[in-house]
Short mmCIF file of C-alpha atoms in Angstrom, two decimals:
data_model
loop_
_atom_site.label_atom_id
_atom_site.label_comp_id
_atom_site.label_asym_id
_atom_site.label_seq_id
_atom_site.Cartn_x
_atom_site.Cartn_y
_atom_site.Cartn_z
CA UNK N 1 -24.34 1.57 -29.60
CA UNK N 2 -21.36 0.22 -31.59
CA UNK N 3 -20.18 3.78 -32.15
CA UNK N 4 -20.30 4.50 -28.42
CA UNK N 5 -18.32 1.33 -27.66
CA UNK N 6 -15.78 2.19 -30.34
CA UNK N 7 -15.29 5.70 -28.96
CA UNK N 8 -14.89 4.32 -25.45
CA UNK N 9 -12.22 1.88 -26.63
CA UNK N 10 -10.43 4.63 -28.53
CA UNK N 11 -10.44 6.83 -25.44
CA UNK N 12 -9.00 4.00 -23.33
CA UNK N 13 -6.32 3.29 -25.92
CA UNK N 14 -5.38 6.96 -26.17
CA UNK N 15 -5.17 7.23 -22.39
CA UNK N 16 -2.95 4.15 -22.20
CA UNK N 17 -0.77 5.48 -25.01
CA UNK N 18 -0.34 8.82 -23.25
CA UNK N 19 0.54 7.07 -20.00
CA UNK N 20 3.15 5.01 -21.86
CA UNK N 21 4.72 8.21 -23.21
CA UNK N 22 5.57 9.40 -19.71
CA UNK N 23 9.08 8.28 -18.90
CA UNK N 24 9.57 6.52 -15.64
CA UNK N 25 12.75 6.64 -13.56
CA UNK N 26 13.47 3.10 -14.70
CA UNK N 27 13.80 4.00 -18.38
CA UNK N 28 16.12 6.99 -18.73
CA UNK N 29 16.57 8.40 -22.22
CA UNK N 30 20.28 9.05 -21.87
CA UNK N 31 22.80 6.60 -20.46
CA UNK N 32 24.13 7.72 -17.07
CA UNK N 33 27.25 9.87 -17.37
CA UNK N 34 30.46 8.44 -16.03
CA UNK N 35 31.88 11.27 -13.94
CA UNK N 36 35.45 11.53 -12.79
CA UNK N 37 36.07 11.82 -9.04
CA UNK N 38 36.26 15.63 -9.07
CA UNK N 39 33.18 16.05 -11.26
CA UNK N 40 31.28 13.55 -9.12
CA UNK N 41 32.21 15.53 -5.99
CA UNK N 42 30.92 18.79 -7.47
CA UNK N 43 27.79 17.06 -8.72
CA UNK N 44 26.99 15.92 -5.17
CA UNK N 45 28.20 19.16 -3.57
CA UNK N 46 25.91 21.34 -5.66
CA UNK N 47 22.76 19.28 -5.07
CA UNK N 48 20.04 21.40 -3.43
CA UNK N 49 19.62 20.66 0.26
CA UNK N 50 23.28 19.85 0.79
CA UNK N 51 24.78 20.09 4.27
CA UNK N 52 26.90 23.15 3.44
CA UNK N 53 23.81 25.02 2.18
CA UNK N 54 22.01 24.36 5.46
CA UNK N 55 24.98 25.59 7.47
CA UNK N 56 25.45 28.70 5.33
CA UNK N 57 21.77 29.63 5.56
CA UNK N 58 21.77 29.03 9.32
CA UNK N 59 19.41 26.06 9.34
CA UNK N 60 21.86 23.29 10.02
CA UNK N 61 22.87 21.61 13.27
CA UNK N 62 24.89 23.74 15.66
CA UNK N 63 23.20 27.01 14.71
CA UNK N 64 20.81 27.12 17.63
#
């Protein structure tokens, strides 16, 4: 009975520990990069789903 309780507690602790190892958006490992204006533009421009991508692939507004 004690052994079963101990194993159950160990399992719960291990589960909690594993959950704590997953990084959330609120605790980034690296500090955010300070980009210059040109680098920041390209960073935004190259994001998937950007407006230019939709227009080039023919899915954007004005293609129908």
